[in-house]
CSV table of C-alpha atoms in Angstrom, one decimal:
chain,number,residue,atom,x,y,z
A,12,MET,CA,56.4,-132.3,-110.3
A,13,GLN,CA,56.7,-130.8,-113.7
A,14,ARG,CA,56.5,-133.3,-116.6
A,15,ILE,CA,58.7,-133.1,-119.7
A,16,LEU,CA,58.3,-135.0,-122.9
A,17,ILE,CA,61.6,-135.8,-124.6
A,18,ALA,CA,61.3,-136.4,-128.3
A,19,GLU,CA,64.7,-137.5,-129.5
A,20,ASP,CA,65.5,-140.5,-131.8
A,21,ASP,CA,69.0,-141.0,-130.6
A,22,GLU,CA,68.7,-143.4,-127.7
A,23,LYS,CA,71.9,-142.4,-126.0
A,24,ASN,CA,71.0,-138.7,-126.1
A,25,ASN,CA,67.5,-139.4,-125.0
A,26,GLN,CA,68.6,-141.4,-122.0
A,27,MET,CA,71.2,-138.8,-121.1
A,28,LEU,CA,68.6,-136.0,-121.1
A,29,LYS,CA,66.2,-138.1,-119.0
A,30,GLU,CA,68.7,-139.0,-116.4
A,31,TYR,CA,70.0,-135.5,-116.1
A,32,LEU,CA,66.6,-133.8,-115.8
A,33,GLU,CA,65.2,-136.4,-113.4
A,34,GLY,CA,68.3,-135.8,-111.3
A,35,HIS,CA,67.0,-132.2,-111.1
A,36,GLY,CA,63.5,-133.2,-110.0
A,37,TYR,CA,61.6,-133.4,-113.3
A,38,ALA,CA,59.5,-136.3,-114.4
A,39,CYS,CA,60.4,-137.3,-118.0
A,40,THR,CA,58.7,-139.4,-120.7
A,41,GLN,CA,60.7,-140.6,-123.7
A,42,ALA,CA,59.6,-140.7,-127.3
A,43,TYR,CA,61.9,-141.9,-130.2
A,44,SER,CA,59.9,-140.8,-133.2
A,45,GLY,CA,57.5,-138.1,-134.2
A,46,SER,CA,54.6,-140.5,-134.3
A,47,GLU,CA,55.3,-141.7,-130.8
A,48,ALA,CA,55.7,-138.2,-129.5
A,49,LYS,CA,52.3,-137.2,-131.0
A,50,LEU,CA,50.6,-140.2,-129.5
A,51,LEU,CA,52.0,-139.6,-126.1
A,52,PHE,CA,51.2,-135.9,-126.2
A,53,SER,CA,47.6,-136.8,-127.0
A,54,MET,CA,47.3,-139.2,-124.2
A,55,GLU,CA,49.0,-137.4,-121.4
A,56,GLU,CA,49.6,-133.8,-120.1
A,57,PHE,CA,53.1,-132.4,-120.2
A,58,ASP,CA,54.4,-129.1,-118.9
A,59,LEU,CA,57.2,-128.8,-121.5
A,60,VAL,CA,58.4,-130.6,-124.6
A,61,LEU,CA,62.0,-131.1,-125.7
A,62,LEU,CA,61.7,-131.6,-129.5
A,63,ASP,CA,64.3,-132.8,-132.0
A,64,LEU,CA,63.5,-131.8,-135.5
A,65,MET,CA,65.0,-134.7,-137.4
A,66,LEU,CA,62.6,-137.4,-136.1
A,67,PRO,CA,61.5,-140.5,-137.9
A,68,GLY,CA,57.8,-140.8,-138.7
A,69,ILE,CA,56.6,-137.3,-138.3
A,70,PRO,CA,59.3,-134.6,-138.5
A,71,GLY,CA,59.6,-132.3,-135.5
A,72,GLU,CA,58.8,-129.2,-137.7
A,73,GLU,CA,55.3,-130.6,-138.2
A,74,LEU,CA,54.7,-131.0,-134.4
A,75,VAL,CA,55.7,-127.6,-133.2
A,76,ALA,CA,52.5,-125.8,-133.8
A,77,SER,CA,50.2,-128.4,-132.2
A,78,PHE,CA,52.5,-129.0,-129.2
A,79,SER,CA,53.0,-125.3,-128.5
A,80,GLU,CA,49.2,-124.8,-128.1
A,81,LYS,CA,49.3,-126.7,-124.8
A,82,ALA,CA,53.0,-126.6,-123.6
A,83,PRO,CA,56.1,-124.6,-124.2
A,84,VAL,CA,58.4,-126.3,-126.8
A,85,ILE,CA,62.2,-126.1,-126.7
A,86,VAL,CA,63.7,-127.3,-130.0
A,87,LEU,CA,66.9,-129.3,-129.9
A,88,SER,CA,68.5,-129.6,-133.3
A,89,ALA,CA,71.7,-130.0,-135.2
A,90,LYS,CA,70.3,-127.5,-137.8
A,91,SER,CA,72.0,-124.3,-137.0
A,92,GLY,CA,70.8,-122.3,-140.0
A,93,LEU,CA,68.8,-119.1,-139.4
A,94,ASP,CA,66.0,-120.2,-141.7
A,95,SER,CA,65.4,-123.3,-139.6
A,96,LYS,CA,65.3,-121.3,-136.4
A,97,VAL,CA,63.0,-118.7,-137.8
A,98,GLU,CA,60.6,-121.3,-139.1
A,99,VAL,CA,60.2,-123.2,-135.8
A,100,LEU,CA,60.1,-120.1,-133.6
A,101,SER,CA,57.4,-118.6,-135.9
A,102,SER,CA,55.5,-121.9,-135.6
A,103,GLY,CA,55.3,-121.4,-131.8
A,104,ALA,CA,58.5,-122.9,-130.3
A,105,GLU,CA,59.6,-120.9,-127.2
A,106,ASP,CA,63.3,-121.6,-127.6
A,107,TYR,CA,65.9,-123.2,-129.9
A,108,LEU,CA,69.1,-124.9,-128.8
A,109,THR,CA,71.6,-126.0,-131.4
A,110,LYS,CA,73.4,-129.3,-130.9
A,111,PRO,CA,75.8,-130.0,-129.3
A,112,PHE,CA,74.9,-128.0,-126.2
A,113,ASP,CA,75.7,-128.1,-122.5
A,114,LEU,CA,73.2,-129.7,-120.2
A,115,PRO,CA,73.4,-126.9,-117.6
A,116,GLU,CA,72.5,-124.4,-120.3
A,117,LEU,CA,69.5,-126.6,-121.3
A,118,LEU,CA,68.4,-126.8,-117.6
A,119,VAL,CA,68.5,-123.0,-117.3
A,120,ARG,CA,66.4,-122.6,-120.4
A,121,ILE,CA,63.9,-125.0,-119.1
A,122,GLN,CA,63.7,-123.2,-115.7
A,123,VAL,CA,63.2,-119.9,-117.6
A,124,GLN,CA,60.1,-121.4,-119.3
A,125,PHE,CA,58.6,-122.6,-116.0
A,126,ARG,CA,59.5,-119.3,-114.3
A,127,ARG,CA,57.7,-117.4,-117.1
A,128,ARG,CA,54.7,-119.6,-116.9
A,129,ASN,CA,54.5,-119.4,-113.1
A,130,LYS,CA,54.9,-115.7,-113.3
A,131,GLN,CA,52.0,-115.4,-115.7
A,132,GLY,CA,49.9,-117.6,-113.5
A,133,ALA,CA,50.6,-115.6,-110.5
A,134,GLY,CA,49.6,-112.3,-112.1
A,135,GLY,CA,53.2,-111.1,-112.5
A,136,GLY,CA,54.5,-112.0,-109.0
A,137,TYR,CA,54.8,-114.7,-106.4
A,138,SER,CA,53.4,-114.9,-102.9
A,139,TYR,CA,53.9,-117.2,-100.0
A,140,ARG,CA,52.5,-116.5,-96.5
A,141,GLU,CA,53.8,-113.0,-95.7
A,142,TRP,CA,56.2,-112.9,-98.7
A,143,VAL,CA,55.6,-111.2,-102.0
A,144,LEU,CA,58.2,-111.3,-104.8
A,145,ASN,CA,58.0,-109.2,-108.0
A,146,PRO,CA,60.3,-110.7,-110.7
A,147,ASP,CA,59.8,-107.6,-112.9
A,148,THR,CA,61.4,-105.2,-110.4
A,149,GLN,CA,63.4,-107.8,-108.4
A,150,GLU,CA,61.7,-106.5,-105.3
A,151,MET,CA,60.5,-108.4,-102.2
A,152,THR,CA,58.3,-107.5,-99.3
A,153,ALA,CA,58.0,-109.5,-96.1
A,154,GLY,CA,55.1,-108.6,-93.8
A,155,GLY,CA,54.5,-105.6,-95.9
A,156,GLU,CA,58.0,-104.2,-95.4
A,157,PRO,CA,60.6,-104.1,-98.3
A,158,VAL,CA,63.6,-106.5,-98.1
A,159,GLU,CA,66.8,-105.6,-99.9
A,160,LEU,CA,68.1,-108.6,-101.8
A,161,THR,CA,70.9,-109.3,-104.1
A,162,ARG,CA,70.0,-110.9,-107.5
A,163,HIS,CA,71.3,-114.3,-106.4
A,164,GLU,CA,69.3,-114.1,-103.1
A,165,PHE,CA,66.2,-113.1,-105.0
A,166,LEU,CA,66.6,-116.0,-107.4
A,167,ILE,CA,67.1,-118.5,-104.6
A,168,LEU,CA,63.8,-117.3,-103.0
A,169,GLU,CA,62.1,-117.3,-106.4
A,170,LEU,CA,63.0,-121.0,-106.9
A,171,LEU,CA,61.8,-122.0,-103.4
A,172,ILE,CA,58.6,-120.1,-103.6
A,173,GLN,CA,57.6,-121.7,-106.9
A,174,ASN,CA,57.6,-125.2,-105.3
A,175,PRO,CA,57.2,-124.6,-101.6
A,176,ARG,CA,56.8,-128.3,-100.6
A,177,ARG,CA,59.8,-129.5,-102.6
A,178,VAL,CA,63.2,-130.0,-101.2
A,179,PHE,CA,65.9,-128.4,-103.4
A,180,THR,CA,69.5,-129.5,-103.2
A,181,LYS,CA,72.4,-127.1,-103.2
A,182,GLN,CA,73.2,-128.1,-106.7
A,183,MET,CA,69.7,-127.4,-108.0
A,184,ILE,CA,69.7,-124.0,-106.2
A,185,TYR,CA,73.1,-123.0,-107.5
A,186,GLU,CA,72.4,-124.0,-111.1
A,187,TYR,CA,69.1,-122.0,-111.0
A,188,ALA,CA,70.4,-118.9,-109.4
A,189,TRP,CA,73.8,-118.7,-111.1
A,190,GLY,CA,73.0,-120.4,-114.4
A,191,GLU,CA,76.2,-122.5,-114.1
A,192,GLU,CA,77.0,-126.1,-113.4
A,193,TYR,CA,77.6,-126.9,-109.7
A,194,LEU,CA,81.0,-128.7,-109.8
A,195,ALA,CA,81.9,-129.2,-106.2
A,196,GLU,CA,80.6,-128.9,-102.7
A,197,ASP,CA,81.2,-125.4,-101.2
A,198,LYS,CA,79.6,-123.0,-98.8
A,199,THR,CA,78.1,-120.6,-101.4
A,200,ILE,CA,74.5,-121.7,-100.9
A,201,ASN,CA,74.8,-121.9,-97.1
A,202,VAL,CA,76.2,-118.4,-96.9
A,203,HIS,CA,73.5,-117.0,-99.1
A,204,ILE,CA,70.7,-118.7,-97.2
A,205,SER,CA,72.2,-117.4,-94.0
A,206,ASN,CA,72.3,-113.8,-95.4
A,207,ILE,CA,68.6,-114.1,-96.5
A,208,ARG,CA,67.5,-115.3,-93.1
A,209,SER,CA,69.3,-112.4,-91.5
A,210,LYS,CA,67.5,-109.9,-93.8
A,211,LEU,CA,64.2,-111.6,-92.9
A,212,LYS,CA,64.6,-111.6,-89.1
A,213,LYS,CA,63.1,-108.1,-88.8
A,214,SER,CA,59.8,-109.3,-90.3
A,215,GLY,CA,59.8,-112.5,-88.3
A,216,THR,CA,59.7,-114.7,-91.4
A,217,ASP,CA,63.2,-116.0,-91.4
A,218,GLN,CA,62.0,-119.4,-90.2
A,219,TYR,CA,60.1,-119.9,-93.5
A,220,ILE,CA,63.2,-121.4,-95.0
A,221,GLN,CA,63.7,-124.8,-93.6
A,222,THR,CA,67.0,-126.8,-93.7
A,223,VAL,CA,66.4,-130.4,-94.6
A,224,TRP,CA,69.6,-132.0,-93.2
A,225,GLY,CA,71.5,-134.1,-95.7
A,226,MET,CA,69.3,-133.0,-98.6
A,227,GLY,CA,68.9,-129.2,-99.0
A,228,PHE,CA,66.3,-126.5,-98.4
A,229,LYS,CA,62.6,-126.0,-98.7
A,230,LEU,CA,59.9,-123.7,-97.4
A,231,SER,CA,58.2,-124.6,-94.1
């Protein structure tokens, strides 16, 4: 489970971020000042940092460089000026989101960071049993044979293959593949999973996708 440090001095916003992200499968640790964030970061390992700039104690600008050496940093700030963005991005931040922002947009940006890191760690691609996915070309092979996928189908498999033991709900899959908030129950994910399985039957790998009844999907 990926761990996120939330450095935000507004208690309501901090808690809102924590509850939303934990609802999407991330483990979150909260900090309410720059000093607290620095201490926690020195004591624990985090996979990503959400960093407000206007923190009491140590300003967020002073933490970007050191944090970004070990984990990607997404800055969350009410400062919308170009100079502020240029400064923190030049210091090592991976992304900058101006407040107020939509939580689904933040989720997608977080997923992009993890996807980029996983891609680098996998040498530019992902593999699982007889599957190989190449994010650069959006191509897949199963048992050595090419499989023609739509973009949404590719992203669904990309999400599953990054965390093969984890169960993903339809909401989590939809928000990752479509980049939009999942507002209501529908058959979109079921239809896409069914289409993917049909395309994988020839290779005999269609059973790799396991339905976890009442929860979602995972890889077997």
